[in-house]
Coordinates of N, CA and C in Angstrom, one line a residue:
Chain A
X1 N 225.9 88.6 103.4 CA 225.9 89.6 102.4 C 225.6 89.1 101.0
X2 N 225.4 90.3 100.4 CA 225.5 89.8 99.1 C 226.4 88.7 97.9
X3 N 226.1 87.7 97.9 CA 227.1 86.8 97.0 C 227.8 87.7 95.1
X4 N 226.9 88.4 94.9 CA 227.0 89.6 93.5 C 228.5 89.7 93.3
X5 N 229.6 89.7 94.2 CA 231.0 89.9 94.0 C 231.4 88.7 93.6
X6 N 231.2 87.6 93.8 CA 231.8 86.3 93.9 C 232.2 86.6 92.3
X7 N 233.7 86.0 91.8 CA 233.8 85.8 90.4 C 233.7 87.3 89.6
X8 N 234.0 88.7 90.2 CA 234.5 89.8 89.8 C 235.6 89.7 90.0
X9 N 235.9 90.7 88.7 CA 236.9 91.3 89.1 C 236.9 92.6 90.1
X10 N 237.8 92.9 90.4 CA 238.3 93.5 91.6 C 239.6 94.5 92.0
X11 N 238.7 96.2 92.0 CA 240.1 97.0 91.8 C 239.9 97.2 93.5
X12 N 241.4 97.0 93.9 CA 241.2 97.7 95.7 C 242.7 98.8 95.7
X13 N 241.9 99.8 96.4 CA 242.7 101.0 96.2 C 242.4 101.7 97.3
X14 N 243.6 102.3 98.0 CA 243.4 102.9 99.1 C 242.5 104.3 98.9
X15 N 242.3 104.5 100.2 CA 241.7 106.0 100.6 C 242.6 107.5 99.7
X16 N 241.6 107.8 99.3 CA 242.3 109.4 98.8 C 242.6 108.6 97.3
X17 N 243.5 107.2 96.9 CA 243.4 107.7 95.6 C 242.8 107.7 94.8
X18 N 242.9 107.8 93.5 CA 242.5 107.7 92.3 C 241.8 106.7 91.4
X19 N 240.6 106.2 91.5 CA 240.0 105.1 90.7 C 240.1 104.8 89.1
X20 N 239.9 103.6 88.5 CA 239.8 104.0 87.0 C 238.7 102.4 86.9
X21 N 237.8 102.5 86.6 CA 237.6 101.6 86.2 C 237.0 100.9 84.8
X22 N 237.0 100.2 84.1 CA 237.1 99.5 83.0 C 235.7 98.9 82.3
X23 N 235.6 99.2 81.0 CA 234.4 98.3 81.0 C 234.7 98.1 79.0
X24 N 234.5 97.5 78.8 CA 234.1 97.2 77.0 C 233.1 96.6 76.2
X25 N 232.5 97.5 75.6 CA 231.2 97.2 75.3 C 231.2 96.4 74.0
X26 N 230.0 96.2 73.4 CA 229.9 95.7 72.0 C 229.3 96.0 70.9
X27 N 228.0 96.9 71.5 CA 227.8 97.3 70.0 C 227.7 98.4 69.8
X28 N 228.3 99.0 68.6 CA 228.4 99.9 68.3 C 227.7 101.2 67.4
X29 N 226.3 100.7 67.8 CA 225.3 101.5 67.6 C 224.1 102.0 68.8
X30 N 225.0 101.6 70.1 CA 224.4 102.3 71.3 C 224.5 103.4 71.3
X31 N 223.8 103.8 71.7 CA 223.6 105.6 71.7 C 223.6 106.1 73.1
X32 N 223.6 105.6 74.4 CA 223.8 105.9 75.4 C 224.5 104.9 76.1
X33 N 226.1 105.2 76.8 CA 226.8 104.3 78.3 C 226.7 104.9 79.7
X34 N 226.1 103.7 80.1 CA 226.0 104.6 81.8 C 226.7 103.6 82.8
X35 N 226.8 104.3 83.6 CA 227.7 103.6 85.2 C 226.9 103.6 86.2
X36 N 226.5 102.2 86.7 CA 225.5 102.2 87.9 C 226.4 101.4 89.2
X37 N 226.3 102.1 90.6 CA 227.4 101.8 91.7 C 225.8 100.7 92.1
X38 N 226.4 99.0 93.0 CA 225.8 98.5 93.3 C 226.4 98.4 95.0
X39 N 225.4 98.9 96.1 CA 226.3 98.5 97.4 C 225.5 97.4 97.7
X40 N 225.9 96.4 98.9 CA 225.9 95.1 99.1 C 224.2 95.2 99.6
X41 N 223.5 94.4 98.8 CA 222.6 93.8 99.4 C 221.1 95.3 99.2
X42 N 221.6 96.3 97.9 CA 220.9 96.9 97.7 C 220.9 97.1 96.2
X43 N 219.9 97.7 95.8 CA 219.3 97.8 94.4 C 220.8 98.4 93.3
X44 N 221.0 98.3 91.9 CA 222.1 99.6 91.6 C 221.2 100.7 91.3
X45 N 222.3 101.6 91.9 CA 222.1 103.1 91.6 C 222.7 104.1 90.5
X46 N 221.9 104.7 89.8 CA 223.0 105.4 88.8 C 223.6 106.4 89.2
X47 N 224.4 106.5 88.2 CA 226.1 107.6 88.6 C 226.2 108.5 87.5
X48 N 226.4 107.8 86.2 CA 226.6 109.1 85.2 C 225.9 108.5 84.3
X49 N 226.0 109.3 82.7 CA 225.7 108.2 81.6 C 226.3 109.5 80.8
X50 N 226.6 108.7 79.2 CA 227.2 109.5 78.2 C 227.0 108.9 76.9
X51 N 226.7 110.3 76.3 CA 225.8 110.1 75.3 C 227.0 108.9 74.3
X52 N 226.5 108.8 73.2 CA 227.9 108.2 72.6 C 228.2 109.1 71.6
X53 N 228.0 110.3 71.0 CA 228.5 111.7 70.4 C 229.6 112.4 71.1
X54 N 229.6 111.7 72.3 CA 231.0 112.5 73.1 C 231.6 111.6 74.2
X55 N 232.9 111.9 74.2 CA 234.2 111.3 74.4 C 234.5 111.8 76.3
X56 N 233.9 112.4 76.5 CA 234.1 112.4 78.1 C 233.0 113.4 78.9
X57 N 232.3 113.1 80.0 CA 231.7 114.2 81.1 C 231.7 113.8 82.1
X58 N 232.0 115.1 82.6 CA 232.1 114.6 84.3 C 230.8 115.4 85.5
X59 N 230.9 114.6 86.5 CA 230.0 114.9 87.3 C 230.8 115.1 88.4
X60 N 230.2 114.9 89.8 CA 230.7 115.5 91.0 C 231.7 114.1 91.6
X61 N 232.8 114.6 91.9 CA 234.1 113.5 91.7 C 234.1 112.5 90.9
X62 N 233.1 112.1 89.5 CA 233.4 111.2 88.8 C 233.8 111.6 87.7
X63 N 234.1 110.8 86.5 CA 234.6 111.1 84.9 C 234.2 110.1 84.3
X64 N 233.6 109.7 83.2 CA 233.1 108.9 82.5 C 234.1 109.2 80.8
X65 N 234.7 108.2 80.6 CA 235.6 108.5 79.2 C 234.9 107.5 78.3
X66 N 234.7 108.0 77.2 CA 234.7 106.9 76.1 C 235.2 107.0 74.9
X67 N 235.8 105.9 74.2 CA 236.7 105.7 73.4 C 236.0 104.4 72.2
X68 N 234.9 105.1 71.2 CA 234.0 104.6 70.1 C 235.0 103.6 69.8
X69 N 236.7 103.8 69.3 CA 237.3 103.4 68.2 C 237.3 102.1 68.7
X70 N 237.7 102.0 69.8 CA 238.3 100.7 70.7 C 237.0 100.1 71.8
X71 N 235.8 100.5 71.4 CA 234.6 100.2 72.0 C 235.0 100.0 73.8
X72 N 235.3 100.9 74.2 CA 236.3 101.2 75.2 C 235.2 102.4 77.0
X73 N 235.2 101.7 77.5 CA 234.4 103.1 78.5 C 234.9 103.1 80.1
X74 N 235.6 104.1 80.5 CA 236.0 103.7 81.8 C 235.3 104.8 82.8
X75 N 235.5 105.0 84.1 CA 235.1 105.6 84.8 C 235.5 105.8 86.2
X76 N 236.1 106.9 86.0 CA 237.0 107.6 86.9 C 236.4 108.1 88.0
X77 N 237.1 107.7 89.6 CA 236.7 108.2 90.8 C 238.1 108.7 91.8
X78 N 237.7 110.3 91.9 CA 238.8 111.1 91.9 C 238.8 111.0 93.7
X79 N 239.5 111.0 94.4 CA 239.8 111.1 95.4 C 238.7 110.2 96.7
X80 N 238.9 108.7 95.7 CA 237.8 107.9 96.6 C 238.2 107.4 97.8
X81 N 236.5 107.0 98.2 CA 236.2 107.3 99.9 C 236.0 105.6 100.1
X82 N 235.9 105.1 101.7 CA 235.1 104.5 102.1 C 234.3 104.0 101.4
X83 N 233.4 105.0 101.2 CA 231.9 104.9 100.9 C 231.3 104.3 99.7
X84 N 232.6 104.8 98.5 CA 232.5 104.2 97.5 C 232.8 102.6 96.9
X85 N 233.2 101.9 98.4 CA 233.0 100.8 97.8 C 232.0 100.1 97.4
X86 N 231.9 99.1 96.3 CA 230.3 98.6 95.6 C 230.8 98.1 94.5
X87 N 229.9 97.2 93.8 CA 229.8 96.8 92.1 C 229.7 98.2 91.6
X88 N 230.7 98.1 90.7 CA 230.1 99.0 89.3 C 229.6 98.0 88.4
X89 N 228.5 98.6 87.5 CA 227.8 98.4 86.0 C 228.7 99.3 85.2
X90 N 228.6 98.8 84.0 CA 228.7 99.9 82.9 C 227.4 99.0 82.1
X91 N 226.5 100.1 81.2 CA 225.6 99.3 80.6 C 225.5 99.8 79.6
X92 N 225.1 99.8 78.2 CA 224.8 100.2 77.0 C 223.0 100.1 77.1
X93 N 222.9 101.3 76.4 CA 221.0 101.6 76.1 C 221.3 101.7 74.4
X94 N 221.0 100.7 73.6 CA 220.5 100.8 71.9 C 219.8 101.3 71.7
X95 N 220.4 101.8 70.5 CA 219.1 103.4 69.7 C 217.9 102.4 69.1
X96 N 217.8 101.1 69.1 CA 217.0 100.9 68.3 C 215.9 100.5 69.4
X97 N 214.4 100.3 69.3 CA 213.2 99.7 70.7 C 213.2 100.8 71.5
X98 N 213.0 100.0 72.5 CA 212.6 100.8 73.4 C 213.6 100.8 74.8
X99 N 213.2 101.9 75.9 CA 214.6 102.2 76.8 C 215.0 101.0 77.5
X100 N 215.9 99.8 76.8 CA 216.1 98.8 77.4 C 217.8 98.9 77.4
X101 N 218.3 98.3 78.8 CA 219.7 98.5 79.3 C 220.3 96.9 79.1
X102 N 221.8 97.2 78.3 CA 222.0 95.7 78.7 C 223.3 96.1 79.5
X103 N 223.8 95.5 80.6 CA 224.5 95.5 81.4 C 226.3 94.2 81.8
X104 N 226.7 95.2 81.7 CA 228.1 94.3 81.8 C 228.1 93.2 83.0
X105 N 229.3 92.8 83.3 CA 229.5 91.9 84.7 C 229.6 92.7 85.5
X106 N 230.1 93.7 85.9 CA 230.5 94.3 87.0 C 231.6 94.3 87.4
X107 N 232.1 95.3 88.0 CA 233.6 95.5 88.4 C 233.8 95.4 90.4
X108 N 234.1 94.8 90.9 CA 234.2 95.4 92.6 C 235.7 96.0 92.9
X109 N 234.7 97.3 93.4 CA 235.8 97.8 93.9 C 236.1 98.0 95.8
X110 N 237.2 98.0 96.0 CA 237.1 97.8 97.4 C 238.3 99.1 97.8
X111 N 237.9 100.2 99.1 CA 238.3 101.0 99.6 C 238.9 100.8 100.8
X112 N 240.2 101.2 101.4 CA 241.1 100.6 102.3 C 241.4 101.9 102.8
X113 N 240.7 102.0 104.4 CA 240.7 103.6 104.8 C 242.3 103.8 105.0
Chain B
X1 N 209.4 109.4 100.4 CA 209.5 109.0 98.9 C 209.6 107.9 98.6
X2 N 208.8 106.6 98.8 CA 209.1 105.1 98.7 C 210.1 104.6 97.4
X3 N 209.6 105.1 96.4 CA 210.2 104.7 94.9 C 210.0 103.3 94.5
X4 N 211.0 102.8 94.2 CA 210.3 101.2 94.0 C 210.3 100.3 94.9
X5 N 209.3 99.8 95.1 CA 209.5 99.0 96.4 C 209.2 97.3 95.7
X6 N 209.8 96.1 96.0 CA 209.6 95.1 95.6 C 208.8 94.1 97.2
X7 N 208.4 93.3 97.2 CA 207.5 92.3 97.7 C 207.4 90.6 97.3
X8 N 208.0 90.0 97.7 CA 208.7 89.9 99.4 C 210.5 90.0 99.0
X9 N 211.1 90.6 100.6 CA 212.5 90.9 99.9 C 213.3 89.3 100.0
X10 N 212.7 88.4 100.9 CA 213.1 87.0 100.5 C 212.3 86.0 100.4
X11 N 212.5 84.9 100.1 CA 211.3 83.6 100.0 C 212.0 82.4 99.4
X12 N 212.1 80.9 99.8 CA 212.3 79.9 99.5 C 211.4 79.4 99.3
X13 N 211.4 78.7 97.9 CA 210.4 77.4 97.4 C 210.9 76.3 97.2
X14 N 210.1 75.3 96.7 CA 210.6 74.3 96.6 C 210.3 73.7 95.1
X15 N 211.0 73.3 94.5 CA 211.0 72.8 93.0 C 209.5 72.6 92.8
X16 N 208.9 73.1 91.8 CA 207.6 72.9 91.4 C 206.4 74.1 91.7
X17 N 207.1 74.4 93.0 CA 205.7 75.4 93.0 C 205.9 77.1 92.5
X18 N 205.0 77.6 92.8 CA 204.7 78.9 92.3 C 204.6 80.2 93.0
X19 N 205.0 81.4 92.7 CA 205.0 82.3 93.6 C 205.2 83.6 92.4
X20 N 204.3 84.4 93.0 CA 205.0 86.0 92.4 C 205.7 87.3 93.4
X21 N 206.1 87.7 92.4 CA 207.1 88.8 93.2 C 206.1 90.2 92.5
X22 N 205.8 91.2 93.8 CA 205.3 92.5 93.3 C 206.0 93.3 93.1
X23 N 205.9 94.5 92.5 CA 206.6 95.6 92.0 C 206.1 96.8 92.6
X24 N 205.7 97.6 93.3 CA 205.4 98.9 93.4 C 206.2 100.3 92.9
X25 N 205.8 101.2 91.9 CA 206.8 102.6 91.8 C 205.2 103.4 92.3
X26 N 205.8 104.4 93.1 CA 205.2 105.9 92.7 C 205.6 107.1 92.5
X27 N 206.2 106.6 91.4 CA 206.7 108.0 90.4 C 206.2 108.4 89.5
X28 N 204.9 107.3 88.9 CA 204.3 107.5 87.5 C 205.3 107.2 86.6
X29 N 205.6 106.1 86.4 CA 207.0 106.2 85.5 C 206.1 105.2 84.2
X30 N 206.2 105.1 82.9 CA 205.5 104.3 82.1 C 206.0 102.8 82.0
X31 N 207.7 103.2 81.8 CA 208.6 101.3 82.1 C 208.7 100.9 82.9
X32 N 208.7 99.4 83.2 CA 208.5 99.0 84.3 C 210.0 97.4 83.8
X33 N 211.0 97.2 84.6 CA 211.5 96.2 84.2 C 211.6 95.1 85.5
X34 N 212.0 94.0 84.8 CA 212.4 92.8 86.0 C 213.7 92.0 85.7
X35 N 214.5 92.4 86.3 CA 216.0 91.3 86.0 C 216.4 91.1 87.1
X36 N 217.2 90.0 86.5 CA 217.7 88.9 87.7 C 219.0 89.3 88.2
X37 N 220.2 88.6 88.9 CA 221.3 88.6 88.8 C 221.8 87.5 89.6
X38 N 222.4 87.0 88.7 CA 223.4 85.9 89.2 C 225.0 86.5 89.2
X39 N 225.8 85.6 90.5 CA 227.2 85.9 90.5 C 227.9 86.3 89.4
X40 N 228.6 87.1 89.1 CA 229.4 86.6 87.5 C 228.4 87.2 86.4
X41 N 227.2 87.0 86.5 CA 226.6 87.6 85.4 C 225.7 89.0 84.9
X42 N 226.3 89.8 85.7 CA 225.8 91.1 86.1 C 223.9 90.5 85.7
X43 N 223.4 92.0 85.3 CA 221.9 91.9 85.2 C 221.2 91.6 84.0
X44 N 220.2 90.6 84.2 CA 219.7 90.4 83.1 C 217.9 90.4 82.7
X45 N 217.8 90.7 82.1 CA 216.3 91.3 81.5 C 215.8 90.1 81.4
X46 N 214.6 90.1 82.4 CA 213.3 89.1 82.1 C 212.5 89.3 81.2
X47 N 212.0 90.2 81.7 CA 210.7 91.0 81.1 C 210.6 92.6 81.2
X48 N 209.5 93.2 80.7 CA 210.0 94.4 80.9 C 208.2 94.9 80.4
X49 N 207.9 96.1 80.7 CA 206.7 96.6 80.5 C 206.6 98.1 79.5
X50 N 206.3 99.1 78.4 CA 206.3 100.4 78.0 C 205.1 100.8 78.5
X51 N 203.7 100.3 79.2 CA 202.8 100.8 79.9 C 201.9 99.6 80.3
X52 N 200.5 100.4 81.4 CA 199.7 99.7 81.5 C 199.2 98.9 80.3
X53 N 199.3 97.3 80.9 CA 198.6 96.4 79.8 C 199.2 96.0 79.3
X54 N 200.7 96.0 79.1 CA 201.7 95.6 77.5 C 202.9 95.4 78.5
X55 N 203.9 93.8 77.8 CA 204.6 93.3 78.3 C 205.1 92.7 77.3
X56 N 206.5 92.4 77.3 CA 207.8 92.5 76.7 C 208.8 91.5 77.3
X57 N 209.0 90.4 76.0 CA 210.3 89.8 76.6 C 211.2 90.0 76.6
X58 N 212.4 89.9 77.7 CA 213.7 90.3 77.6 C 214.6 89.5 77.2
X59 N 215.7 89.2 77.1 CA 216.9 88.3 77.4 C 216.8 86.8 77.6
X60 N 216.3 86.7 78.9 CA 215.8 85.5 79.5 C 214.6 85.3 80.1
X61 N 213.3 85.5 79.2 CA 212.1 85.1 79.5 C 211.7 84.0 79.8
X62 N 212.3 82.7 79.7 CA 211.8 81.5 79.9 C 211.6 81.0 81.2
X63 N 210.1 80.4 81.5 CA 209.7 80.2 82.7 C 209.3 81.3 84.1
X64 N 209.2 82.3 83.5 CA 208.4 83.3 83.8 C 207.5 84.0 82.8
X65 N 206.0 84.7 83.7 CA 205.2 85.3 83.1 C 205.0 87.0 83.8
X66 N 204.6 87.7 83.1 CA 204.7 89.2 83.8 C 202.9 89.6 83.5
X67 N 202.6 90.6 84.5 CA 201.4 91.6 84.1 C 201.7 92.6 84.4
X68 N 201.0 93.5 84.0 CA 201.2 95.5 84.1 C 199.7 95.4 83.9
X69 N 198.7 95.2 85.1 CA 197.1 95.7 85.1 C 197.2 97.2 85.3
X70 N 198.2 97.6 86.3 CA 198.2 98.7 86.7 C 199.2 99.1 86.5
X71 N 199.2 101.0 86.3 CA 200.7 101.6 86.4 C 201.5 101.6 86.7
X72 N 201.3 101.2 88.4 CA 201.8 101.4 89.5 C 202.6 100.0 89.4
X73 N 202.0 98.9 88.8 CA 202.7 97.8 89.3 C 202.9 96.6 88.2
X74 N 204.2 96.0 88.5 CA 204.8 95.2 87.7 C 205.1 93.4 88.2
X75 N 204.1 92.8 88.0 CA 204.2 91.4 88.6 C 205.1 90.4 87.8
X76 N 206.1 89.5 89.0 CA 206.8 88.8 87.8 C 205.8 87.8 88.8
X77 N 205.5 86.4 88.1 CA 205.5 85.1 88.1 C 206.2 83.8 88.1
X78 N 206.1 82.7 88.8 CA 206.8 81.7 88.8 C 206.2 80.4 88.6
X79 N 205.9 79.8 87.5 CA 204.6 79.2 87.8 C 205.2 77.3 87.8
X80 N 206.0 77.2 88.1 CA 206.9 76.4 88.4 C 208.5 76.4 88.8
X81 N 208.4 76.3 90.1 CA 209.5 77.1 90.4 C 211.1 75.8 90.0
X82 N 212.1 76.0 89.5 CA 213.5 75.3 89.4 C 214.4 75.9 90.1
X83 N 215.3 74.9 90.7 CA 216.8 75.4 91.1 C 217.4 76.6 90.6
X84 N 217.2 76.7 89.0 CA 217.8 77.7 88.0 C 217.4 79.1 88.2
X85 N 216.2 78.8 88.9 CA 216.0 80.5 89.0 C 216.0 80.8 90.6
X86 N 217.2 80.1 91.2 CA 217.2 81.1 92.0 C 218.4 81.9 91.6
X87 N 217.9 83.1 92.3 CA 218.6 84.5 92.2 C 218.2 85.6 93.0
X88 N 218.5 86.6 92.6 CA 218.1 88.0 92.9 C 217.7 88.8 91.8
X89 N 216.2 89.1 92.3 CA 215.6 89.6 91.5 C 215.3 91.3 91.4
X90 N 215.5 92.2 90.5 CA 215.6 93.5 91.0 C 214.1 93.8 90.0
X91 N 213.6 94.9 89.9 CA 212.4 95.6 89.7 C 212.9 97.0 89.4
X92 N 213.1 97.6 88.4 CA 213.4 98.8 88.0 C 212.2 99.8 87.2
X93 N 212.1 101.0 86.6 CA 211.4 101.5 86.2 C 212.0 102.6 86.0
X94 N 211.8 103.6 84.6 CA 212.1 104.6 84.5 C 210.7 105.7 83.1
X95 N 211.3 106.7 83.4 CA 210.3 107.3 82.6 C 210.6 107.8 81.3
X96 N 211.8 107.6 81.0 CA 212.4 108.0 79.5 C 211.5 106.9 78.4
X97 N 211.5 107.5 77.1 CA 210.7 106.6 76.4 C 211.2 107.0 74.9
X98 N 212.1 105.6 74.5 CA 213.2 105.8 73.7 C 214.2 106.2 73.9
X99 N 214.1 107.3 74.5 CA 215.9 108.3 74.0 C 216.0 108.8 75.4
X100 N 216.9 109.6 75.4 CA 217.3 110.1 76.7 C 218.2 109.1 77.1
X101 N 218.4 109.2 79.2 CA 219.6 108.9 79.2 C 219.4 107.5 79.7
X102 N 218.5 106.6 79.8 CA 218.2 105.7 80.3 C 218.2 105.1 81.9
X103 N 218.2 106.2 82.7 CA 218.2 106.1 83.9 C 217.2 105.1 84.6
X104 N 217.3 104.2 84.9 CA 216.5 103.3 85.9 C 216.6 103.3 86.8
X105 N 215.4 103.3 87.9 CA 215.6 103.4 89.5 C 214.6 102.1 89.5
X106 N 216.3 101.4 90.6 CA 215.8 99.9 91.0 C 214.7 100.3 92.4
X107 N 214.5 99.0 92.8 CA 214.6 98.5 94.0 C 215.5 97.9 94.6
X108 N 215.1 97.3 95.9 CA 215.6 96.9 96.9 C 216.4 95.1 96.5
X109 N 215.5 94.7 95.6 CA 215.6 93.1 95.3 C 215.2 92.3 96.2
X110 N 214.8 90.8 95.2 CA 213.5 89.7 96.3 C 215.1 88.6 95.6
X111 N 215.1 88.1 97.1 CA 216.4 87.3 96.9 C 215.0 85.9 97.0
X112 N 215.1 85.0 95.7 CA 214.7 83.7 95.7 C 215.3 82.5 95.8
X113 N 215.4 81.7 96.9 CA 216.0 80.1 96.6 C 214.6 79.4 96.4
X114 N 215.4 78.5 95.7 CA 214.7 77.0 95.0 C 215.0 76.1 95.4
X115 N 214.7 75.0 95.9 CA 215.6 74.1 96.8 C 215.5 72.5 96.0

């Protein structure tokens, strides 16, 4: 399998509950955060993204929160499955250039049916 | 709907020599990117393309070279291969240009050792 997890951190949470997971960015003139889910031994896929004019959106069982003051972005998975276990990204896109992503370490999370 | 397809999804070298990795999208998308990933260090920007013909250093350009002859396709190079770069290599592309939400659609990734 993929070695990508090795040296993550690592949330493991049973079936049905409630995820949160963490990310802290740095600069503070990104203009877009997004959440890409990585499953083993495949490309990452995106999840949500938010603008940085607003403080939370949600999509279909996710929530993306962010908190400018405390350069702060987490992202909530409501009644997680199986399925969703994988690396999360959180990445920042800068207003300044062109559409270039920089990307955190990654979070693993692991689901316990 | 293929999307990005990368080429080859593995390959071992050996210190010194050379190899490229292909890129295929057909989406018509204008950016074309290449980052790597090591354990521990999420992803990181090689290179990167805004269209046919034009290429862009990223993060960690050194000892790689890129082309964009074509739309469709985004070549990384190795023209001496080190221990250091092995990794996993992803191929992304998206069609936002500047703003928007920065959505990238990877590929599959070309896992490289270096021996």
């Amino acid at each position: 399998g993929e070695s990508v997890g090795l040296h993550l951190p690592t949330l493991s949470v049973q079936e049905g509950d409630n995820s949160i997971i963490n990310c802290a960015y740095s600069n503070s003139a990104s203009d877009y955060f997004i959440w890409y889910k990585q499953e083993s031994g495949k490309g990452p896929q995106f999840i949500i993204d938010i603008r940085s004019n607003m403080d939370k959106r949600q999509g279909q069982r996710v929530t993306v929160l962010l908190n400018k003051t405390v350069k702060h972005l987490s992202l909530q998975i409501a009644a997680t499955q199986p399925g969703d276990s994988a690396v999360y990204f959180c990445a920042e896109k800068r207003s300044s250039g062109y559409s270039t992503l920089t990307f955190g370490k990654g979070t693993m999370l692991l689901v316990s049916p | 709907n293929a999307g990005v397809t990368q080429t080859p999804k593995f390959r071992v070298l050996k210190t010194g020599q050379s190899m490229t990795l292909l890129c295929a999208q057909d989406m018509n998308h204008e950016y074309m990117y290449w980052y790597r990933q090591d354990p521990g260090m999420g992803l990181r920007l090689i290179h990167y393309s805004v269209g046919e013909g034009t290429t862009a250093k990223g993060e960690v350009p050194d000892g790689y070279n890129v082309s964009r002859l074509k739309k469709q396709n985004f070549l990384l190079g190795l023209e001496s291969a080190a221990p250091s770069q092995t990794s996993v290599y992803f191929c992304a592309s998206t069609d936002v240009r500047g703003g928007g939400t920065g959505e990238l659609f990877f590929g599959e990734g070309s896992r490289l050792t270096v021996l």
